[in-house]
Amino acid sequence: MSKPSLAIHKLTSCSGCQAVILNLGEDLLTLARLLEIRHFVEGGLCDPDAQVDIAIVEGSISTPEDETRIRRVRDQSRLLIAVGACACSGGVQALRNVKPSADWPAATYERPEDFATLPHSSPVSALVRVDLMLWGCPINGRQLLAAVRSLLLGAKPVLPGEKVCQECKRAGHVCVLVTRDAPCLGPVTRAGCGALCPATDAPCYTCFGPAEQPNCTALARQLLDRGLPAAQVAERFVSISAGAEPFQRLWRQWQIPVREEKS
């Protein structure tokens, strides 16, 4: 009996989530035993047109090539998993969606005319049907393995919906929002990272996307009361998970105070 097949694709991204897969160590061998990996360029396997049972996609839709490729990947796979903040929300690239970005390519590249980009960076789900989203910048490798095992057994993966604050409390970390007035977004961010940033006395940056029922407006007012300028409060929510709807909604609601402050 043949094993289910897997392809790992990259769109516009830093490849950080694929680096997590490569760094799984023995667990990567476990993944290879469970599945026949047919395409994974970073792992030395190149067959982008392979028909597979599961396709893992990293990266956002940021170029015309991305649009064409993601539709082909969807046609070639039975299940599609979007992994990482880029694939789930547009990622850091989605800053172009909320910032004047026309001059960025010329400031970055010597020949910007050689690069074809879209005016917006979009999550994979904006163009094709996605069966599962695994957030993170980068993803949690153990969470990915657990999700794949569940899918192979025909079960729906159970993903955390609680907030980073719960992880902080369990680990005994001191709250950087309360004790340092740091602009921490842990109260509205999905758990899964192990509260990595607060563990190092740094605020949360929304790497794992919005938690269940995030009260973004209440947190934004808390940050404003702590002296953070309104422009920075709004921009804080549209950084790593820039395309996530609850964060986008907060950004849109706060455009008026941001404009007033900048005028």
Short mmCIF file of C-alpha atoms in Angstrom, two decimals:
data_model
loop_
_atom_site.label_atom_id
_atom_site.label_comp_id
_atom_site.label_asym_id
_atom_site.label_seq_id
_atom_site.Cartn_x
_atom_site.Cartn_y
_atom_site.Cartn_z
CA MET A 1 0.00 0.00 0.00
CA SER A 2 1.49 3.34 -1.05
CA LYS A 3 1.96 6.14 1.45
CA PRO A 4 0.06 9.44 1.18
CA SER A 5 2.07 12.05 -0.70
CA LEU A 6 3.23 15.52 0.32
CA ALA A 7 4.52 18.65 -1.42
CA ILE A 8 5.96 21.71 0.33
CA HIS A 9 5.70 24.88 -1.75
CA LYS A 10 7.13 28.37 -1.28
CA LEU A 11 5.54 31.61 -2.44
CA THR A 12 6.77 35.09 -1.42
CA SER A 13 8.38 34.60 1.98
CA CYS A 14 11.66 34.43 3.88
CA SER A 15 11.56 30.58 3.94
CA GLY A 16 11.57 30.66 7.75
CA CYS A 17 8.72 28.17 8.06
CA GLN A 18 10.50 25.73 5.75
CA ALA A 19 13.61 26.17 7.87
CA VAL A 20 11.53 24.99 10.83
CA ILE A 21 10.63 21.84 8.89
CA LEU A 22 14.27 21.23 7.96
CA ASN A 23 15.28 21.68 11.60
CA LEU A 24 12.81 19.10 12.91
CA GLY A 25 15.66 16.60 13.17
CA GLU A 26 14.41 13.09 13.87
CA ASP A 27 10.83 14.32 13.55
CA LEU A 28 11.56 15.13 9.90
CA LEU A 29 12.44 11.46 9.41
CA THR A 30 9.13 10.60 11.07
CA LEU A 31 7.35 12.87 8.59
CA ALA A 32 9.15 11.11 5.74
CA ARG A 33 8.01 7.73 7.09
CA LEU A 34 4.40 8.87 7.26
CA LEU A 35 4.36 10.50 3.84
CA GLU A 36 6.09 10.32 0.51
CA ILE A 37 7.62 13.78 0.09
CA ARG A 38 7.52 14.55 -3.63
CA HIS A 39 8.37 18.26 -3.69
CA PHE A 40 10.44 20.19 -1.16
CA VAL A 41 13.10 22.30 -2.87
CA GLU A 42 14.81 23.31 0.38
CA GLY A 43 15.07 19.60 1.17
CA GLY A 44 16.50 18.69 -2.23
CA LEU A 45 13.32 17.40 -3.94
CA CYS A 46 12.02 19.33 -6.94
CA ASP A 47 8.78 18.32 -8.67
CA PRO A 48 6.50 21.39 -8.49
CA ASP A 49 3.82 19.76 -10.64
CA ALA A 50 3.49 16.61 -8.54
CA GLN A 51 -0.04 15.48 -7.72
CA VAL A 52 -0.20 15.02 -3.94
CA ASP A 53 -2.57 14.28 -1.10
CA ILE A 54 -1.32 17.16 1.06
CA ALA A 55 0.28 20.43 -0.05
CA ILE A 56 1.95 22.68 2.51
CA VAL A 57 2.26 26.26 1.29
CA GLU A 58 4.45 28.95 2.80
CA GLY A 59 4.34 32.58 1.67
CA SER A 60 1.88 35.23 0.57
CA ILE A 61 0.38 36.12 -2.80
CA SER A 62 2.61 39.07 -3.68
CA THR A 63 3.43 38.62 -7.37
CA PRO A 64 1.56 37.58 -10.54
CA GLU A 65 3.62 34.39 -10.49
CA ASP A 66 2.31 33.63 -6.99
CA GLU A 67 -1.27 33.93 -8.26
CA THR A 68 -0.66 31.48 -11.08
CA ARG A 69 1.27 29.05 -8.95
CA ILE A 70 -1.15 28.85 -6.02
CA ARG A 71 -4.01 27.97 -8.35
CA ARG A 72 -1.90 25.20 -9.84
CA VAL A 73 -0.95 23.92 -6.39
CA ARG A 74 -4.63 23.86 -5.38
CA ASP A 75 -5.50 21.82 -8.48
CA GLN A 76 -2.69 19.38 -7.75
CA SER A 77 -3.52 18.66 -4.09
CA ARG A 78 -6.35 17.01 -2.17
CA LEU A 79 -5.69 19.03 1.00
CA LEU A 80 -3.94 22.38 1.22
CA ILE A 81 -2.34 23.66 4.43
CA ALA A 82 -1.31 27.32 4.62
CA VAL A 83 1.59 27.68 7.06
CA GLY A 84 3.00 30.84 8.61
CA ALA A 85 1.88 34.44 8.96
CA CYS A 86 2.59 35.13 5.27
CA ALA A 87 0.34 32.38 3.93
CA CYS A 88 -2.34 32.96 6.57
CA SER A 89 -2.56 36.77 6.51
CA GLY A 90 -0.21 38.24 3.91
CA GLY A 91 2.61 38.58 6.41
CA VAL A 92 5.05 41.45 6.71
CA GLN A 93 4.61 41.96 2.96
CA ALA A 94 1.04 43.12 3.68
CA LEU A 95 2.45 46.32 5.16
CA ARG A 96 2.17 47.56 1.58
CA ASN A 97 -1.60 47.22 1.99
CA VAL A 98 -1.70 49.90 4.70
CA LYS A 99 1.38 52.02 3.94
CA PRO A 100 2.39 54.20 0.97
CA SER A 101 4.78 51.75 -0.67
CA ALA A 102 5.27 52.95 -4.25
CA ASP A 103 8.83 54.13 -3.53
CA TRP A 104 9.95 51.02 -1.62
CA PRO A 105 11.25 48.96 -4.59
CA ALA A 106 13.47 51.80 -5.83
CA ALA A 107 14.88 52.26 -2.34
CA THR A 108 15.66 48.54 -2.09
CA TYR A 109 16.70 47.34 -5.56
CA GLU A 110 19.07 48.77 -8.12
CA ARG A 111 16.74 47.73 -10.97
CA PRO A 112 13.20 47.72 -9.50
CA GLU A 113 11.73 47.39 -13.00
CA ASP A 114 12.98 43.79 -13.04
CA PHE A 115 10.53 42.85 -10.27
CA ALA A 116 6.84 42.29 -10.96
CA THR A 117 4.76 42.77 -7.81
CA LEU A 118 1.09 43.12 -6.99
CA PRO A 119 -0.25 46.27 -5.32
CA HIS A 120 -1.36 44.15 -2.33
CA SER A 121 -0.03 41.12 -0.49
CA SER A 122 -2.78 38.57 0.17
CA PRO A 123 -3.15 35.36 2.15
CA VAL A 124 -3.47 32.10 0.25
CA SER A 125 -7.15 31.88 1.20
CA ALA A 126 -7.88 35.04 -0.81
CA LEU A 127 -7.41 33.09 -4.04
CA VAL A 128 -8.04 29.41 -3.31
CA ARG A 129 -9.75 27.15 -0.81
CA VAL A 130 -7.55 26.38 2.21
CA ASP A 131 -8.25 23.31 4.34
CA LEU A 132 -6.12 24.29 7.33
CA MET A 133 -4.17 27.34 8.50
CA LEU A 134 -1.20 27.07 10.86
CA TRP A 135 -0.11 30.48 12.08
CA GLY A 136 3.33 31.57 13.22
CA CYS A 137 6.37 33.55 12.21
CA PRO A 138 7.73 30.97 11.99
CA ILE A 139 5.37 28.06 12.62
CA ASN A 140 5.60 25.65 15.53
CA GLY A 141 7.12 22.42 14.18
CA ARG A 142 5.41 20.18 16.75
CA GLN A 143 2.08 21.76 15.89
CA LEU A 144 2.65 21.01 12.20
CA LEU A 145 3.48 17.37 12.87
CA ALA A 146 0.44 16.95 15.11
CA ALA A 147 -1.81 18.50 12.47
CA VAL A 148 -0.47 16.24 9.71
CA ARG A 149 -0.96 13.15 11.89
CA SER A 150 -4.56 14.17 12.59
CA LEU A 151 -5.28 14.69 8.89
CA LEU A 152 -3.83 11.30 8.05
CA LEU A 153 -6.17 9.73 10.60
CA GLY A 154 -9.14 11.58 9.13
CA ALA A 155 -9.55 13.80 12.19
CA LYS A 156 -9.78 17.56 12.37
CA PRO A 157 -6.61 19.02 13.95
CA VAL A 158 -7.12 20.72 17.31
CA LEU A 159 -5.37 24.09 17.28
CA PRO A 160 -4.95 26.53 20.18
CA GLY A 161 -7.37 29.44 20.27
CA GLU A 162 -6.36 30.87 23.62
CA LYS A 163 -4.16 33.93 23.97
CA VAL A 164 -0.43 34.30 24.48
CA CYS A 165 -1.23 35.66 27.96
CA GLN A 166 -2.27 32.15 29.02
CA GLU A 167 1.13 30.80 27.96
CA CYS A 168 2.82 33.60 29.89
CA LYS A 169 0.88 32.82 33.04
CA ARG A 170 1.62 29.09 32.89
CA ALA A 171 5.32 29.76 32.36
CA GLY A 172 5.44 32.24 35.24
CA HIS A 173 6.64 35.16 33.10
CA VAL A 174 6.24 38.70 34.41
CA CYS A 175 3.70 40.64 32.33
CA VAL A 176 5.60 43.19 30.27
CA LEU A 177 2.39 45.12 29.53
CA VAL A 178 1.64 45.66 33.22
CA THR A 179 5.13 46.04 34.67
CA ARG A 180 6.94 47.83 31.85
CA ASP A 181 4.12 49.47 29.88
CA ALA A 182 5.54 47.63 26.87
CA PRO A 183 3.17 47.62 23.85
CA CYS A 184 2.50 43.89 24.11
CA LEU A 185 -0.21 42.38 21.87
CA GLY A 186 -0.33 39.09 23.76
CA PRO A 187 -3.91 39.73 24.96
CA VAL A 188 -5.20 39.50 21.35
CA THR A 189 -2.68 37.05 19.85
CA ARG A 190 -3.15 33.31 19.41
CA ALA A 191 -1.02 31.03 21.60
CA GLY A 192 1.45 28.62 20.05
CA CYS A 193 4.85 30.27 20.32
CA GLY A 194 5.38 29.45 23.99
CA ALA A 195 5.32 33.17 24.85
CA LEU A 196 8.79 33.43 23.37
CA CYS A 197 9.08 37.24 23.29
CA PRO A 198 7.68 37.97 26.78
CA ALA A 199 10.05 35.28 28.08
CA THR A 200 12.90 37.55 27.00
CA ASP A 201 11.24 40.68 28.44
CA ALA A 202 10.03 41.77 24.99
CA PRO A 203 6.44 42.49 23.90
CA CYS A 204 4.39 40.21 21.63
CA TYR A 205 4.22 41.13 17.94
CA THR A 206 1.21 38.99 16.81
CA CYS A 207 3.28 36.29 15.05
CA PHE A 208 0.58 33.65 15.58
CA GLY A 209 -2.29 35.82 14.41
CA PRO A 210 -5.51 36.79 16.20
CA ALA A 211 -6.80 34.69 19.08
CA GLU A 212 -10.45 33.76 19.49
CA GLN A 213 -12.63 36.83 20.16
CA PRO A 214 -9.78 39.36 20.37
CA ASN A 215 -10.81 42.69 21.88
CA CYS A 216 -8.43 44.80 19.82
CA THR A 217 -10.15 48.10 20.56
CA ALA A 218 -9.86 47.68 24.33
CA LEU A 219 -6.18 46.79 24.07
CA ALA A 220 -5.53 49.72 21.71
CA ARG A 221 -7.03 52.10 24.26
CA GLN A 222 -4.87 50.57 26.97
CA LEU A 223 -1.77 51.25 24.86
CA LEU A 224 -2.96 54.78 24.18
CA ASP A 225 -3.47 55.37 27.93
CA ARG A 226 0.12 54.21 28.49
CA GLY A 227 1.40 57.03 26.32
CA LEU A 228 1.88 55.30 22.97
CA PRO A 229 0.97 57.69 20.12
CA ALA A 230 -2.22 56.80 18.25
CA ALA A 231 -0.32 56.28 14.99
CA GLN A 232 1.98 53.74 16.62
CA VAL A 233 -0.94 51.98 18.30
CA ALA A 234 -2.70 51.44 14.98
CA GLU A 235 0.49 50.42 13.21
CA ARG A 236 1.34 47.94 15.96
CA PHE A 237 -1.59 45.75 14.96
CA VAL A 238 -0.63 45.56 11.29
CA SER A 239 2.94 44.37 11.45
CA ILE A 240 3.70 40.65 11.19
CA SER A 241 0.06 39.55 10.79
CA ALA A 242 -0.86 42.64 8.80
CA GLY A 243 -3.64 41.02 6.77
CA ALA A 244 -5.55 39.41 9.65
CA GLU A 245 -9.11 40.77 9.63
CA PRO A 246 -9.40 41.73 13.37
CA PHE A 247 -6.13 43.67 13.11
CA GLN A 248 -7.13 45.21 9.79
CA ARG A 249 -10.45 46.27 11.32
CA LEU A 250 -8.66 48.00 14.20
CA TRP A 251 -6.41 49.74 11.69
CA ARG A 252 -9.40 51.02 9.70
CA GLN A 253 -11.20 52.20 12.84
CA TRP A 254 -8.16 54.13 13.99
CA GLN A 255 -7.38 55.86 10.71
CA ILE A 256 -9.11 59.07 11.84
CA PRO A 257 -7.06 59.54 15.05
CA VAL A 258 -3.91 58.55 13.17
CA ARG A 259 -4.52 61.17 10.49
CA GLU A 260 -5.32 63.83 13.09
CA GLU A 261 -2.13 63.10 14.97
CA LYS A 262 0.02 63.24 11.84
CA SER A 263 -1.58 66.44 10.51
#
